Every structure is written in structure tokens, then in C-alpha cells.
Tab-separated table of C-alpha atoms in Angstrom:
chain	number	residue	atom	x	y	z
A	1	GLY	CA	-20.149	5.601	3.796
A	2	ALA	CA	-19.335	3.609	0.988
A	3	GLY	CA	-15.508	2.594	0.251
A	4	VAL	CA	-13.468	2.422	-2.415
A	5	SER	CA	-15.209	-0.269	-4.662
A	6	GLN	CA	-13.290	-2.566	-7.241
A	7	SER	CA	-14.814	-4.612	-10.138
A	8	PRO	CA	-14.371	-6.898	-11.537
A	9	SER	CA	-13.241	-8.576	-7.786
A	10	ASN	CA	-12.206	-12.056	-9.941
A	11	LYS	CA	-10.798	-12.339	-14.005
A	12	VAL	CA	-9.713	-15.140	-15.549
A	13	THR	CA	-8.335	-14.182	-18.917
A	14	GLU	CA	-7.263	-16.150	-21.710
A	15	LYS	CA	-2.457	-14.593	-22.793
A	16	GLY	CA	-2.606	-12.430	-25.028
A	17	LYS	CA	-6.342	-10.967	-24.527
A	18	ASP	CA	-6.676	-7.149	-22.888
A	19	VAL	CA	-8.109	-6.353	-20.123
A	20	GLU	CA	-9.864	-3.801	-18.178
A	21	LEU	CA	-10.074	-3.332	-14.340
A	22	ARG	CA	-12.318	-0.741	-13.342
A	23	CYS	CA	-11.899	1.391	-9.292
A	24	ASP	CA	-14.801	3.448	-7.903
A	25	PRO	CA	-12.830	5.634	-5.328
A	26	ILE	CA	-14.877	6.995	-2.352
A	27	SER	CA	-16.788	10.270	-3.234
A	28	GLY	CA	-14.394	13.573	-2.596
A	29	HIS	CA	-10.715	11.601	-2.551
A	30	THR	CA	-8.681	13.776	-5.338
A	31	ALA	CA	-5.746	10.768	-4.670
A	32	LEU	CA	-6.359	7.452	-6.660
A	33	TYR	CA	-3.818	4.936	-6.881
A	34	TRP	CA	-3.289	1.572	-8.341
A	35	TYR	CA	-0.723	-1.034	-7.162
A	36	ARG	CA	0.237	-4.466	-8.168
A	37	GLN	CA	0.197	-7.528	-5.329
A	38	ARG	CA	1.850	-10.431	-6.422
A	39	LEU	CA	1.162	-13.574	-4.628
A	40	GLY	CA	2.709	-13.633	-1.257
A	41	GLN	CA	4.712	-10.252	-2.004
A	42	GLY	CA	4.508	-6.904	-0.941
A	43	LEU	CA	2.837	-4.219	-2.669
A	44	GLU	CA	4.382	-2.611	-6.721
A	45	PHE	CA	3.543	0.938	-6.976
A	46	LEU	CA	1.680	1.069	-10.315
A	47	ILE	CA	0.675	4.164	-10.605
A	48	TYR	CA	-1.078	7.987	-8.599
A	49	PHE	CA	-3.554	10.529	-9.877
A	50	GLN	CA	-4.079	13.781	-7.865
A	51	GLY	CA	-6.390	15.449	-8.430
A	52	ASN	CA	-6.593	17.380	-12.097
A	53	SER	CA	-2.391	17.215	-12.046
A	54	ALA	CA	-0.456	14.614	-14.774
A	55	PRO	CA	-1.024	10.943	-14.014
A	56	ASP	CA	2.444	9.471	-12.058
A	57	LYS	CA	2.875	6.616	-14.191
A	58	SER	CA	6.536	6.096	-13.058
A	59	GLY	CA	5.768	2.347	-11.540
A	60	LEU	CA	3.610	0.891	-14.843
A	61	PRO	CA	5.622	-2.081	-15.293
A	62	SER	CA	5.747	-1.731	-19.172
A	63	ASP	CA	3.766	-0.421	-21.679
A	64	ARG	CA	1.008	-2.563	-21.947
A	65	PHE	CA	-0.292	-0.708	-18.601
A	66	SER	CA	-2.702	2.136	-18.677
A	67	ALA	CA	-5.069	3.783	-16.720
A	68	GLU	CA	-7.217	6.743	-16.859
A	69	ARG	CA	-9.073	8.224	-14.387
A	70	THR	CA	-11.972	10.797	-15.200
A	71	GLY	CA	-11.752	14.194	-12.901
A	72	GLU	CA	-11.824	12.833	-9.490
A	73	SER	CA	-13.976	9.596	-9.913
A	74	VAL	CA	-13.747	6.371	-11.654
A	75	SER	CA	-10.056	5.080	-12.664
A	76	THR	CA	-9.574	2.262	-15.436
A	77	LEU	CA	-6.556	0.103	-15.493
A	78	THR	CA	-6.151	-1.341	-18.978
A	79	ILE	CA	-3.269	-4.095	-19.874
A	80	GLN	CA	-3.113	-5.394	-23.232
A	81	ARG	CA	-2.193	-8.410	-24.534
A	82	THR	CA	-1.791	-9.653	-21.175
A	83	GLN	CA	1.301	-12.692	-19.892
A	84	GLN	CA	1.556	-14.849	-17.184
A	85	GLU	CA	3.856	-12.631	-15.237
A	86	ASP	CA	-0.094	-10.168	-15.338
A	87	SER	CA	-1.440	-12.730	-12.781
A	88	ALA	CA	-1.873	-11.094	-9.168
A	89	VAL	CA	-4.555	-8.364	-6.999
A	90	TYR	CA	-4.358	-5.209	-8.370
A	91	LEU	CA	-5.139	-2.827	-5.455
A	92	CYS	CA	-6.747	0.533	-6.073
A	93	ALA	CA	-6.869	3.213	-2.794
A	94	SER	CA	-7.661	6.578	-2.573
A	95	ARG	CA	-6.938	8.574	-0.093
A	96	ILE	CA	-8.707	12.765	0.288
A	97	THR	CA	-5.577	14.217	0.463
A	98	GLY	CA	-2.601	15.523	2.592
A	99	PRO	CA	-1.569	12.903	5.151
A	100	ASP	CA	-4.695	11.704	5.878
A	101	THR	CA	-5.803	8.031	6.024
A	102	GLN	CA	-5.230	5.829	2.600
A	103	TYR	CA	-8.236	3.698	1.730
A	104	PHE	CA	-8.370	0.550	-0.017
A	105	GLY	CA	-10.327	-1.468	-2.483
A	106	PRO	CA	-10.835	-5.470	-2.011
A	107	GLY	CA	-8.520	-5.813	-5.141
A	108	THR	CA	-9.215	-7.306	-8.429
A	109	ARG	CA	-7.594	-10.840	-8.311
A	110	LEU	CA	-6.241	-11.018	-12.216
A	111	THR	CA	-5.607	-14.912	-13.236
A	112	VAL	CA	-3.912	-15.226	-16.982
A	113	LEU	CA	-3.850	-18.793	-18.041
B	1	GLY	CA	13.061	9.978	-4.233
B	2	ASP	CA	10.691	10.121	-0.930
B	3	SER	CA	11.082	6.268	0.221
B	4	VAL	CA	10.500	3.476	2.705
B	5	THR	CA	12.901	0.520	3.563
B	6	GLN	CA	11.188	-2.080	5.893
B	7	MET	CA	13.229	-4.869	7.037
B	8	GLU	CA	12.595	-7.751	5.035
B	9	GLY	CA	10.646	-10.859	6.202
B	10	PRO	CA	8.769	-13.274	6.960
B	11	VAL	CA	9.362	-12.883	10.289
B	12	THR	CA	8.044	-15.875	12.688
B	13	LEU	CA	8.045	-14.910	16.693
B	14	SER	CA	6.018	-17.185	19.312
B	15	GLU	CA	3.329	-15.854	21.281
B	16	GLU	CA	3.773	-13.628	23.866
B	17	ALA	CA	7.438	-12.828	22.358
B	18	PHE	CA	8.296	-9.092	21.436
B	19	LEU	CA	8.140	-8.186	17.691
B	20	THR	CA	9.811	-5.613	16.521
B	21	ILE	CA	10.509	-4.759	12.232
B	22	ASN	CA	12.102	-2.059	11.656
B	23	CYS	CA	11.056	0.945	9.208
B	24	THR	CA	13.490	3.746	8.493
B	25	TYR	CA	13.207	6.543	5.377
B	26	THR	CA	14.200	9.068	3.150
B	27	ALA	CA	12.325	11.965	1.974
B	28	THR	CA	13.179	16.134	1.869
B	29	GLY	CA	11.229	17.959	4.005
B	30	TYR	CA	9.244	17.065	6.662
B	31	PRO	CA	6.894	13.709	6.161
B	32	SER	CA	4.036	12.134	8.159
B	33	LEU	CA	4.334	8.205	8.594
B	34	PHE	CA	2.507	5.512	8.962
B	35	TRP	CA	1.843	1.157	9.548
B	36	TYR	CA	-0.616	-0.274	7.258
B	37	VAL	CA	-1.574	-4.294	8.075
B	38	GLN	CA	-3.524	-6.525	5.809
B	39	TYR	CA	-4.812	-9.829	7.847
B	40	PRO	CA	-5.085	-13.013	6.275
B	41	GLY	CA	-7.995	-12.644	3.162
B	42	GLU	CA	-8.521	-8.344	4.162
B	43	GLY	CA	-7.593	-5.381	2.807
B	44	LEU	CA	-4.527	-3.042	4.003
B	45	GLN	CA	-6.063	-0.984	6.433
B	46	LEU	CA	-4.410	1.793	8.957
B	47	LEU	CA	-2.394	0.323	12.233
B	48	LEU	CA	-1.407	3.708	13.255
B	49	LYS	CA	0.679	7.142	12.087
B	50	ALA	CA	3.153	9.833	13.743
B	51	THR	CA	2.840	13.533	11.920
B	52	LYS	CA	5.686	15.247	13.012
B	53	ALA	CA	9.417	13.938	15.288
B	54	ASP	CA	9.129	12.609	18.122
B	55	ASP	CA	5.089	11.586	17.988
B	56	LYS	CA	4.313	7.914	18.889
B	57	GLY	CA	1.745	6.737	17.346
B	58	SER	CA	-0.101	3.772	18.827
B	59	ASN	CA	-2.708	0.956	18.220
B	60	LYS	CA	-3.857	-2.363	19.498
B	61	GLY	CA	-1.006	-2.456	21.590
B	62	PHE	CA	1.763	-1.902	18.952
B	63	GLU	CA	3.851	1.270	18.814
B	64	ALA	CA	5.702	3.472	16.750
B	65	THR	CA	7.720	6.426	17.370
B	66	TYR	CA	9.067	8.946	15.172
B	67	ARG	CA	12.357	9.927	14.884
B	68	LYS	CA	14.273	12.884	13.037
B	69	GLU	CA	17.860	11.541	14.294
B	70	THR	CA	18.033	8.566	12.796
B	71	THR	CA	15.073	8.568	9.777
B	72	SER	CA	13.082	5.275	11.782
B	73	PHE	CA	9.522	5.001	12.720
B	74	HIS	CA	9.826	0.956	13.967
B	75	LEU	CA	6.866	-0.786	14.695
B	76	GLU	CA	6.594	-2.257	18.420
B	77	LYS	CA	4.767	-4.623	20.502
B	78	GLY	CA	5.546	-5.932	24.315
B	79	SER	CA	3.609	-9.505	23.539
B	80	VAL	CA	2.499	-10.565	20.294
B	81	GLN	CA	-0.488	-12.896	19.833
B	82	VAL	CA	-1.411	-15.203	17.184
B	83	SER	CA	-4.241	-12.842	15.636
B	84	ASP	CA	-1.249	-10.147	14.693
B	85	SER	CA	-0.343	-12.625	12.310
B	86	ALA	CA	-0.207	-10.615	8.986
B	87	VAL	CA	1.705	-8.385	6.747
B	88	TYR	CA	3.105	-4.580	7.797
B	89	PHE	CA	3.511	-2.212	5.957
B	90	CYS	CA	4.711	0.801	6.610
B	91	ALA	CA	4.230	4.332	4.764
B	92	LEU	CA	5.561	8.033	4.129
B	93	TRP	CA	3.351	11.130	2.917
B	94	THR	CA	5.702	14.533	1.904
B	95	TYR	CA	4.141	17.260	1.442
B	96	ASN	CA	6.166	18.061	-1.469
B	97	ASN	CA	4.302	16.123	-3.933
B	98	ASN	CA	1.511	15.250	-1.784
B	99	ASP	CA	1.926	11.658	-2.287
B	100	MET	CA	1.741	8.134	0.112
B	101	ARG	CA	4.623	5.500	-0.459
B	102	PHE	CA	4.686	1.989	0.554
B	103	GLY	CA	7.548	0.190	1.978
B	104	ALA	CA	7.353	-3.187	0.656
B	105	GLY	CA	5.475	-4.858	3.896
B	106	THR	CA	6.576	-7.748	6.497
B	107	ARG	CA	5.097	-10.756	6.426
B	108	LEU	CA	4.906	-11.556	10.182
B	109	THR	CA	3.769	-15.259	11.364
B	110	VAL	CA	2.812	-16.186	14.977
B	111	LYS	CA	2.871	-19.923	16.178
B	112	PRO	CA	1.008	-20.658	19.123
């Protein structure tokens, strides 16, 4: 079956512009995560959606970052007024629920010039 | 809150050396524990897992034992290969908030 997909795969933008990144989780997966991975660095948790519960936004680094999820489907991560330090790979992951395997998407590589 | 802490890298070993990557956890209740691996240019994927104390997860020659008394889940392999070069992530899932949390990752480089 289809895995987690993300679009675009690459995004180059100018400092100060807004960007929107998309994640399509595996159908039926109630849990959805966004992470940031800077070059050569580990995973940085951003936000967690679980079903219809209020999302855990504790990892968002600033109010320029926001994310939405419609039901148990698509999620978008929006970065407003991008800065050069936002350059990274943004990973999305989904999980059906419970201690099941978490599946990661291929990521969106964001470059802010 | 619930979290995992893993040893900082990078770790560089020669082929056929013994590998240990330490992971300890803090959690209320009884978490499930995981190791994920990210090979160069690829996405993260599950390597192994253990869901209760004293369980041993194993895959591709890697092993990790869930030790409740030391709150640890160290990853081991007896003889590493160049193809094991990757970033390894420890993770835990807790029932309380149905949440999966990852460590920062440890980069392993194996030299021939």
C-alpha cells in the first residue's frame, strides 16, 4: 500500500516568504507528527496530532510555525516569514495508534536563501 | 515528561567491531521501546522493538533488551559492517498520552 507522502520534495524560497508543506499520511492512521531535521542533526519534534484531540504544539519553535490537520487525513505545516535558520528537511510521520510502527515520509527539503 | 536520552555521537568503528549505543528513558507507567534507523539518503525505518520489561528485540544482527531496573534499551551488535553506517534513533511510546517520542539520534560510521 501507499506510504506517507510529502510534497513538495524540495522547496527553495527567499527569506521573508511564506511556505506551506503538505503531508498525506497512511489511510487510517490517527497519529501524525511533524519533525525538523537540520543537516547532520537529529530529529526535532514540532507538533503531534492524535485523532480529534487538541494537537501537541509544544515543539513549534516560534509563532511563525503553524500546522493543521483535517480529520485524520492531510496535514499542512506553514512557516511564515521564513528565515535562513528554517532551512532543513521537514519530516512527517504517521502511526495507526498505540505502540505500532511509526512510518516516515521522505521529507521536504526546505532551503531559505 | 516522558523522554529518551541516547548517547551523543558520532560513533566511528572499524568493521567487525562490537557496537553499543546507549539509550535510557524516563517515563510514567510502562513504555514500549524502539530503535529506528536512517540510512544515508533514506527515511527512518523501524529496526526493532520491545513492548515489556525483559523483552529482547532483534533484527539484522542488532539486539536491544528492555531493562526496567536500569530504565535502559541499549542497542548492540556483535560485528558491525560498513553497511551499518547510519543514524540510529531510540524512541518510546507511552500509553498515558499515546505518544511516540524520539531521541536526538546517534550517527554511526563504520570504516573498512
